Structures are given as C-alpha cells and as structure tokens.
Coordinates of C-alpha atoms in Angstrom, one line a residue:
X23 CA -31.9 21.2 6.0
X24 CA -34.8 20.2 3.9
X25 CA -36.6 17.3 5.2
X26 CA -39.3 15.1 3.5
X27 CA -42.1 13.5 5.9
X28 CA -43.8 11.0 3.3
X29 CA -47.4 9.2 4.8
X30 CA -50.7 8.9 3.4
X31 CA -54.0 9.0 4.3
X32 CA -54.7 4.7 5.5
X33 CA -57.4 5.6 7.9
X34 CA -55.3 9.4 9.4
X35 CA -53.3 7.8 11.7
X36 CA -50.4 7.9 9.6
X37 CA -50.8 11.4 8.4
X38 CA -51.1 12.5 12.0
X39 CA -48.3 11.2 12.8
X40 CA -46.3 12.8 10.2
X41 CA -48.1 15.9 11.7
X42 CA -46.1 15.3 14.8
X43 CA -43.0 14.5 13.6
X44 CA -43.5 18.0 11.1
X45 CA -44.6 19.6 14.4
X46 CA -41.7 18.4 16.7
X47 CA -39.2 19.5 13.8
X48 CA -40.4 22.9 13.7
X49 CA -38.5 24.1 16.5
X50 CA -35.5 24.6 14.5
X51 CA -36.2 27.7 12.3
X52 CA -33.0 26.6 9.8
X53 CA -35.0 23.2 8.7
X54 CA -37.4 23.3 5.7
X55 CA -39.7 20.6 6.3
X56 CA -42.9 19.4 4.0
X57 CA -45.3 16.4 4.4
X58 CA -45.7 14.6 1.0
X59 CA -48.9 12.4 0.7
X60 CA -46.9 9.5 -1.4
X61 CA -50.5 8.1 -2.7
X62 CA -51.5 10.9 -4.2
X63 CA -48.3 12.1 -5.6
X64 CA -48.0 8.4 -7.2
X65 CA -51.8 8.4 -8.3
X66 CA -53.2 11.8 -8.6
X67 CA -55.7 10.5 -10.2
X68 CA -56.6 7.4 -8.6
X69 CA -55.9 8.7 -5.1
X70 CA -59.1 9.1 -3.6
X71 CA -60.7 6.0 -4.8
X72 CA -58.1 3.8 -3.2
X73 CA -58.6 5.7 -0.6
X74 CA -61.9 5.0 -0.7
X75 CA -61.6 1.0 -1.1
X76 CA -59.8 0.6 1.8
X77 CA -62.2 2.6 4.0
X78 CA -64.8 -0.1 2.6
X79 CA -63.0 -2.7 2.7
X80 CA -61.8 -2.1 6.3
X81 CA -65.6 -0.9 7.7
X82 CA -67.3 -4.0 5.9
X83 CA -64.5 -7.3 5.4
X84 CA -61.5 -7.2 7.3
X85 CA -61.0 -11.3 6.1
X86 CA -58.9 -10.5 3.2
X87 CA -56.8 -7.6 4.4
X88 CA -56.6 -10.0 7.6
X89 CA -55.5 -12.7 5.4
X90 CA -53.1 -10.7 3.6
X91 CA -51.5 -9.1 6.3
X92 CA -50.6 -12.3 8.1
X93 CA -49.3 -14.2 4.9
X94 CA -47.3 -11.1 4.5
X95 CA -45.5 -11.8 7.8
X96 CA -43.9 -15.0 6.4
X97 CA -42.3 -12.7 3.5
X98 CA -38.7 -11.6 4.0
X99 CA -37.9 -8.1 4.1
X100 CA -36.5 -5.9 1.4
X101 CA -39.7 -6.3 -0.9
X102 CA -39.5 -4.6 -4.2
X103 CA -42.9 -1.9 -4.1
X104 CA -46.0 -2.7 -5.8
X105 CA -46.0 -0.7 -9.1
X106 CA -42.2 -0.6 -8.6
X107 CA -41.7 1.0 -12.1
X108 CA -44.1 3.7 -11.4
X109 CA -42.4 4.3 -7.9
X110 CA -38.9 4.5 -9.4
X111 CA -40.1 7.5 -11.4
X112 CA -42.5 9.4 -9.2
X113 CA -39.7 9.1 -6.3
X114 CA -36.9 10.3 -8.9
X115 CA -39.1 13.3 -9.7
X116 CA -40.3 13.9 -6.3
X117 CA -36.5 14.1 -5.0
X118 CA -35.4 16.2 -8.5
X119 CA -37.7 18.9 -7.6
X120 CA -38.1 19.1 -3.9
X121 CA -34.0 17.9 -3.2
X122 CA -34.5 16.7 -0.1
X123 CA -31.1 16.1 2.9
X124 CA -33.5 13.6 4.5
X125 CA -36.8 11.4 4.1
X126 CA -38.9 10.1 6.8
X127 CA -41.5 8.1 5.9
X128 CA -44.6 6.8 8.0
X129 CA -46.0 4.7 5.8
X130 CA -44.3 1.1 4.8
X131 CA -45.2 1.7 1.4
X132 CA -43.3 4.8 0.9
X133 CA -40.4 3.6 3.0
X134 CA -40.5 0.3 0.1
X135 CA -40.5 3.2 -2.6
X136 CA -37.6 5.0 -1.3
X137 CA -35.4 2.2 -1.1
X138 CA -36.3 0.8 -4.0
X139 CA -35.2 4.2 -5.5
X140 CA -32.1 4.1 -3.6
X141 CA -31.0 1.0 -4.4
X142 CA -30.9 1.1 -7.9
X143 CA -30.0 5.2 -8.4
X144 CA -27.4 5.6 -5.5
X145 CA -29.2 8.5 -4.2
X146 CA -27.4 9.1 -1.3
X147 CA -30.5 10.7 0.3
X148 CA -30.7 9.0 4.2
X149 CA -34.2 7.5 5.1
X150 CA -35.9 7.3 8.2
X151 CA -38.7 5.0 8.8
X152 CA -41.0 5.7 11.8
X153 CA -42.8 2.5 12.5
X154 CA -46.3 3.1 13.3
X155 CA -47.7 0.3 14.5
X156 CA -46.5 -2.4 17.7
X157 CA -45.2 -4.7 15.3
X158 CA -42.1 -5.7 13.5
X159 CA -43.9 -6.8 10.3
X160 CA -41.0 -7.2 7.5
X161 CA -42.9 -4.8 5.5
X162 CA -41.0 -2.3 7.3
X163 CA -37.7 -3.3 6.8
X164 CA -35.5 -2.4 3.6
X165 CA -32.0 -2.7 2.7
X166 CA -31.5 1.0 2.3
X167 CA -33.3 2.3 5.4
X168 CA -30.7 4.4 8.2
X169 CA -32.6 4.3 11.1
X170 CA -35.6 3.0 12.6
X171 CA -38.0 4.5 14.7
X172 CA -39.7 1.5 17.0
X173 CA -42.3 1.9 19.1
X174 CA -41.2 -0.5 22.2
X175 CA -38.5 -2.7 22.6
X176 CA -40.8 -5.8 21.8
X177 CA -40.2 -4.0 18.3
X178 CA -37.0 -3.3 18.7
X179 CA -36.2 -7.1 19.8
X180 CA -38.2 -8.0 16.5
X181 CA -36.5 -6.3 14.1
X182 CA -33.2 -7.3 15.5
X183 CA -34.4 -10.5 14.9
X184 CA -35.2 -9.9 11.1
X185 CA -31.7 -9.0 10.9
X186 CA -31.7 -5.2 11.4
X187 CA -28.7 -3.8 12.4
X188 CA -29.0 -3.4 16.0
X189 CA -27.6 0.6 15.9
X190 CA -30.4 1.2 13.1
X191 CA -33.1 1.0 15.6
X192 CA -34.3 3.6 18.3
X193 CA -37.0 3.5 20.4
X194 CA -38.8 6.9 20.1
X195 CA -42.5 5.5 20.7
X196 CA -44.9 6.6 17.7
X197 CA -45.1 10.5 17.1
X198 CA -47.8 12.1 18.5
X199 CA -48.5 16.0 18.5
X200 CA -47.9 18.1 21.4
X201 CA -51.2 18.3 22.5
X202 CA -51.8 15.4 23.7
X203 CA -49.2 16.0 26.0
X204 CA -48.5 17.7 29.4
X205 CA -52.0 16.8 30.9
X206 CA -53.6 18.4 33.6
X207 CA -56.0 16.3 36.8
X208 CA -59.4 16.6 34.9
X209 CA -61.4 16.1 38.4
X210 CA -64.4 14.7 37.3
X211 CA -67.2 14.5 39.9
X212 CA -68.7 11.3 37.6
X213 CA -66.7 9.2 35.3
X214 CA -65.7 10.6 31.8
X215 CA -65.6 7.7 29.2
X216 CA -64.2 8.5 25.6
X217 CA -65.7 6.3 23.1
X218 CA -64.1 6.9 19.6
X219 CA -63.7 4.4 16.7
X220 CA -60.6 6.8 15.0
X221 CA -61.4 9.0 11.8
X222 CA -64.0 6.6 10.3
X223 CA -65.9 5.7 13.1
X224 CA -65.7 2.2 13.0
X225 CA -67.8 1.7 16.1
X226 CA -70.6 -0.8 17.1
X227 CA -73.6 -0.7 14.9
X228 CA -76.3 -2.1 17.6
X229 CA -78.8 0.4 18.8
X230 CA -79.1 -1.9 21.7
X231 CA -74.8 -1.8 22.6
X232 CA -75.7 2.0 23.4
X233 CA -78.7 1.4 25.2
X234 CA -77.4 -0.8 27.7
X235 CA -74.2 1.2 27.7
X236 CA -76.1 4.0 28.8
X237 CA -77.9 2.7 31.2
X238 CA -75.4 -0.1 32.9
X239 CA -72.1 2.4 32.9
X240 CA -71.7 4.5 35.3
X241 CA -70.2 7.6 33.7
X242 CA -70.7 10.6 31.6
X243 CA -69.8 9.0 27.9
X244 CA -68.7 11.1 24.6
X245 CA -68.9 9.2 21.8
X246 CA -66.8 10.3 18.9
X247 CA -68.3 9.2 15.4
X248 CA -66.0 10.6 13.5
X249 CA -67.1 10.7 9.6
X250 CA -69.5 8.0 10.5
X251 CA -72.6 10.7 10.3
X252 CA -74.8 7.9 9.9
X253 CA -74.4 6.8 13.5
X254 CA -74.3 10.2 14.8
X255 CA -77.6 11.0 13.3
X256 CA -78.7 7.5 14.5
X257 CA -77.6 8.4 18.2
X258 CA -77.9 12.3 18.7
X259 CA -79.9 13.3 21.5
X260 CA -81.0 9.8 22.0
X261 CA -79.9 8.5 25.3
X262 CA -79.2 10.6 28.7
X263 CA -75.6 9.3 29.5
X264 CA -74.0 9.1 25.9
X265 CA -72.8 12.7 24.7
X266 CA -72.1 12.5 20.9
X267 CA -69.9 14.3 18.6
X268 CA -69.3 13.7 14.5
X269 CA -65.7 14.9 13.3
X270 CA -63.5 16.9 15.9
X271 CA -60.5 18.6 15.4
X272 CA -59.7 18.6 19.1
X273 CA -59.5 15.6 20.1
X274 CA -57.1 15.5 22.3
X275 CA -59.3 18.1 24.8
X276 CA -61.8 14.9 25.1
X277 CA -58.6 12.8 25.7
X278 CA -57.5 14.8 28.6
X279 CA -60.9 15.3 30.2
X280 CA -61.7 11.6 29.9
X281 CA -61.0 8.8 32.7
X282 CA -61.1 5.9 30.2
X283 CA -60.9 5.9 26.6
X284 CA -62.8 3.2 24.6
X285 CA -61.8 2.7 21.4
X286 CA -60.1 0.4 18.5
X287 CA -56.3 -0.1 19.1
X288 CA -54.4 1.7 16.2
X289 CA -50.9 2.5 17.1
X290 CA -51.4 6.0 16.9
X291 CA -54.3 5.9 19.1
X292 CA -52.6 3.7 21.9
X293 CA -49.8 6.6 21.9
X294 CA -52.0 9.4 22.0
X295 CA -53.4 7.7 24.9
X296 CA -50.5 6.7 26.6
X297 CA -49.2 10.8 26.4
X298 CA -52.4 11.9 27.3
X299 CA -52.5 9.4 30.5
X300 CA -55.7 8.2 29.5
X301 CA -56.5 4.3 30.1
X302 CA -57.4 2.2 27.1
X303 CA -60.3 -0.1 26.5
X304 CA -60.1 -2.4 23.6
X305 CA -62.9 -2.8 22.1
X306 CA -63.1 -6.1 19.7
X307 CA -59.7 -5.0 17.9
X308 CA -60.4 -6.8 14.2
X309 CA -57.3 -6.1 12.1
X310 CA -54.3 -8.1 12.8
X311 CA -51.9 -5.3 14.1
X312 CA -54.8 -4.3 16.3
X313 CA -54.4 -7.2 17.7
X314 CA -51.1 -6.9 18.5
X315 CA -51.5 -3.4 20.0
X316 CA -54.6 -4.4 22.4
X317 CA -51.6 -7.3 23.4
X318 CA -49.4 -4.7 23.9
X319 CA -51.9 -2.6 26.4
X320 CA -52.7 -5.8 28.1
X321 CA -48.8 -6.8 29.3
X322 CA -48.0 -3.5 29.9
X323 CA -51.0 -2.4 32.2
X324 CA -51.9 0.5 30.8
X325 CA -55.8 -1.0 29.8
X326 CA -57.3 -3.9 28.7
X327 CA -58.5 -5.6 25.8
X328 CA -62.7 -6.8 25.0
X329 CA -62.6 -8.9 22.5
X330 CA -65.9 -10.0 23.1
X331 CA -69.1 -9.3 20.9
X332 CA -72.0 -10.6 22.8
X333 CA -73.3 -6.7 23.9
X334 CA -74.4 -7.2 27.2
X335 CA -70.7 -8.8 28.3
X336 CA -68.6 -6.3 26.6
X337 CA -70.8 -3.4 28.7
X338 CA -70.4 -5.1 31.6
X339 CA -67.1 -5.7 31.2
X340 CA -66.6 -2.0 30.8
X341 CA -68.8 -0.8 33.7
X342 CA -66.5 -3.2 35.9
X343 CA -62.9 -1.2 34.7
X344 CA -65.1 2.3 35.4
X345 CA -66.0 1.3 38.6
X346 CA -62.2 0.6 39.8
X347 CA -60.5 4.0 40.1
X348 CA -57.3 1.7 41.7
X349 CA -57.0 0.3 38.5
X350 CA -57.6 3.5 36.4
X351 CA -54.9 5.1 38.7
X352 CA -52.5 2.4 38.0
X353 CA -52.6 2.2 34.8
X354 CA -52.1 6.0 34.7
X355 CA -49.2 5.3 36.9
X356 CA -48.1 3.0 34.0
X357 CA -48.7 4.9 31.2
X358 CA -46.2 8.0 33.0
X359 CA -43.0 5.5 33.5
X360 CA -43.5 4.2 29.6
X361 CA -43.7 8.4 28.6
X362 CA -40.3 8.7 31.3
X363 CA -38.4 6.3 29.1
X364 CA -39.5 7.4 25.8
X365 CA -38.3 11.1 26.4
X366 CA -35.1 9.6 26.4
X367 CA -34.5 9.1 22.4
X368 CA -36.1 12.4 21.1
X369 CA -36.1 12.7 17.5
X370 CA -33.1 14.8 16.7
X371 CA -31.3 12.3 18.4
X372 CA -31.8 9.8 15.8
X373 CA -31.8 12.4 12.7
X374 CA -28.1 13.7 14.6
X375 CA -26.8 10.1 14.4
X376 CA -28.2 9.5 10.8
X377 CA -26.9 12.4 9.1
X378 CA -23.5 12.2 11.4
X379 CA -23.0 8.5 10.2
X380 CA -23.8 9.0 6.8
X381 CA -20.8 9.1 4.7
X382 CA -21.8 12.9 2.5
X383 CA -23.3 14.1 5.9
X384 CA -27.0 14.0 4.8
X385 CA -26.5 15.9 2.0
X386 CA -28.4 15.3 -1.6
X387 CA -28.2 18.5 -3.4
X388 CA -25.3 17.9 -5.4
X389 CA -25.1 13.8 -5.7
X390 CA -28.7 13.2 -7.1
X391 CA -28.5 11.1 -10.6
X392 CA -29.7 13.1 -13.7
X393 CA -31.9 10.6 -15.4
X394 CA -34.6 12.7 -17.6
X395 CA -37.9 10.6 -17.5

C-alpha cells in the first residue's frame, strides 16, 4: 500500500511527528510510505521564506497570530484552503504522480488541501488527519476527512461537538518516535532539569533568568538552545549549574536522563514527554494552543504550568517542583496510566477501519480523475 504522510516544517513539531507515524508504519515491509513537505511542494519557491516569517513572527509578536488563531475558532469547519486554486492543482499532481491508497496529513493546512481536492474531483483517496495539538480547533475538521487521530478525549469530546461523526475519531495521542519510549530509571545522584524552548529556541532572553536559575535550583540543568546560537554563545561556559547544548539530534537521551523538563508546551513536546515519563514545566506558554496544552498538563497531573514573567518568581517556582520528588514521582505515575490507555488504539487500528469502511477498499490507482493541468 502506498501511503502519503503530508506535514511541514511550522516550527518541526509537525514534521517529527510525521517521522513517527513514517517510523511506526515501517514495520510492515509491503507498505510504501513517503513524507511529503506540502509547503514546499505548493511553493518551491517561496518555501523557505514563509518559513522564515513565521519563525519571526512567532520569536518576536505572537499578538497577531494570537489574534488570528482565536477568531479562527469562531469559524465553522470545512474551510475552503487558502490559495484554494493553487492547492486543487498541486494536490491533483501530487496524487497523479505519486498514486497514493492513503493520505495522512499532520498539518491542518494540508488536511484543508486534500479535501478540498476531494470534494470537488471525487478522488476516492481516504484521509487521515492526525491532530497535533490538545485542541479541537475547526481548522481541523473537513467534510472529506475518514478518521481522526485526537490526542485525548477532551479532543475527542470537542470534535464530537463540532459535529464529527463520533466513529471518525480515535484517540491515538500525538505520534511520537520510538525513542522516546521504553525509558529506563535514570538514578541521578542530583536533579537533572531539561530546559529546551523546541527547534527554535524560544527561551528567556534575561541574562539575569539564568543567573538566578543557576544559583536558586537545585539541580544539574541542560539547556537546549536549539537554532537559537545567539543564546548559546551568550550562555556557554558561563554559569556552573546550567550545561548548554545548540541543535541536538538526540534529544530524547536528555529526555530520559532528565527528572523535569522545562520547556514551552507544543503538542508534540507534551507527548514526547509524557512517553518519556518526564514531568513538564510550563514555562510562560504564549501561543493560544500552548495554552491549552499547559491546561492540559495541569488537570491531568502530569506537571505544571508558570505563567509568570517576573524572573525571580518563575525560578522559585521551579526550584519548589525540583525539590518535591513525591510530586515528580506522581506525575510520573500519571504520565504511565495516560501511555496504558493510549496503547490501546495503535495506528493500524485506525488505518484497518479506514480502508475496511471505505467503499473501493483504500484503493486510488485506478479511480483518480484525468484532468491535464
């Protein structure tokens, strides 16, 4: 079977998670399986640049796309793609050449693409969207998805509300790769805290945040920059306590050897975190689904949230969860019941019931429309 994983690169939360879906997939040698960036096939071009604006606009105003994203959540669902022309014939050459028995897409954008597609070709293609954030933002939700892919049941229970078919939705968690799984007792003789701010280190700025955060917490702290090299330079070799790192491609060995993990809440994130059995701080969560996924660690115990910027609280605030192994053990108690019930709807599960239900059993190859563009 030839399956289409479509994501882009928002940040690389989505495309990891496509990674994990891709990786989970593998296991059956019969399936053909490729990851599409749907950006960059849409825009060659442009790709990089928008790319780029959103990194900007997300490290220096988060008002607008704040803005935006809650207005957004008043819109019904079933929204026609922006550029919807451009979509309609980049997704009917995209499925000509690569002929596809299955999409999944990671990315609301390409799930609005496909349907669009679908809904005015017939392609009898089945889509999958994998939800990758706590939310059940009506972005995600078109007329011509199959099956959902929630995270929780709070996202289950909200796209039932939008008026999703209730046997469209299954909660599989968000994808994360294998190697964040299966952790082992780190045994640290001191405190291990993870500080990370996700591929573009969007971490505090404030020389003096790390100062007292090196000298108020009591732990060994990594600190993650990620392609944020001006704060790495800024911090390297600066402060006893505070360990730090610029890009890693292993980051799911600091996962496992940390106690805590500091950090902003993207969806991804929180699940690499909860698979890894690593508690969560919060730290300041600015964009709106952030928001909802520091809520989200907060009723379900498995962290908490800081949204506080005065410096000296939020340190003390996380020297206070450091110095409570109870709590650290209980929310790693937590975080091992949500991983019990979410190996319960693998996957292949819900690709089994998509292609099952579907009325030509998956199958594009010999139904897609012939329109020459």
């Amino acid at each position: 079977m030839k399956i289409l994983i479509l994501t882009g690169k928002f940040g690389m939360g989505h495309y990891q998670a496509a990674q994990a879906i891709k990786e989970e997939l593998e296991n059956n040698p019969k399936d053909d399986i490729e990851i599409i960036d749907w950006i960059e096939y849409l825009t060659p071009g442009c790709a990089k640049y928008i790319y780029a604006g959103y990194s900007s606009l997300i490290g220096h105003n988060t008002f607008f796309y704040n803005y935006h994203y809650r207005k957004s959540e008043n819109y019904p669902p079933n929204r026609t793609p922006d550029h919807a022309l451009a979509c309609y014939v980049k997704m009917h050459r995209l499925i000509q050449q690569k002929r596809p028995d299955l999409i999944i897409s990671v990315l609301a954008f390409c799930s609005q693409a496909v349907s669009y597609y679908k809904s005015l070709s017939g392609c009898p293609v089945p889509l999958i969207t994998c939800i990758t954030d706590i939310t059940g933002h009506p972005e995600w939700i078109n007329r011509c998805t199959d099956a959902y892919m929630a995270a929780s049941d709070e996202v289950r229970s909200a796209l039932i509300q939008k008026g999703v078919p209730e046997n469209q939705i299954f909660v599989t968690g968000i994808p994360v790769r294998r190697k964040f799984k299966n952790r082992t007792a780190s045994g640290n003789p001191r405190p291990k805290l993870l500080l990370m701010g996700g591929g573009l280190g969007l971490l505090p700025k404030r020389l003096d945040f790390y100062k007292l955060l090196n000298d108020a917490v009591p732990a060994e702290i990594t600190l993650i920059a990620g392609k944020n090299e001006k704060l790495r330079q800024k911090l390297e070799n600066r402060f006893e306590h505070i360990h730090v790192m610029g890009y890693v491609h292993n980051i799911e060995t600091y996962f496992h050897d940390a106690d805590i993990v500091v950090t902003k809440p993207g969806g991804i994130t929180t699940f690499e975190a909860i698979h890894s059995e690593t508690p969560m701080i919060a730290l300041n969560p600015k964009l709106h689904q952030e928001k909802y996924n520091a809520d989200f660690i907060e009723r379900h115990h498995i962290g908490e949230q800081l949204a506080i910027f005065d410096d000296y609280q939020a340190v003390m605030a996380i020297a206070r969860f450091v110095s409570h192994p109870q709590k650290i053990r209980d929310c790693k108690q937590q975080m091992q019941v949500m991983k019990a019930s979410l190996d319960c709807c693998p996957l292949t599960d819900v690709i089994g019931h998509v292609i099952k239900s579907y009325p030509l059993g998956g199958s594009a190859s010999n139904e897609i429309l012939s329109f020459n563009f």
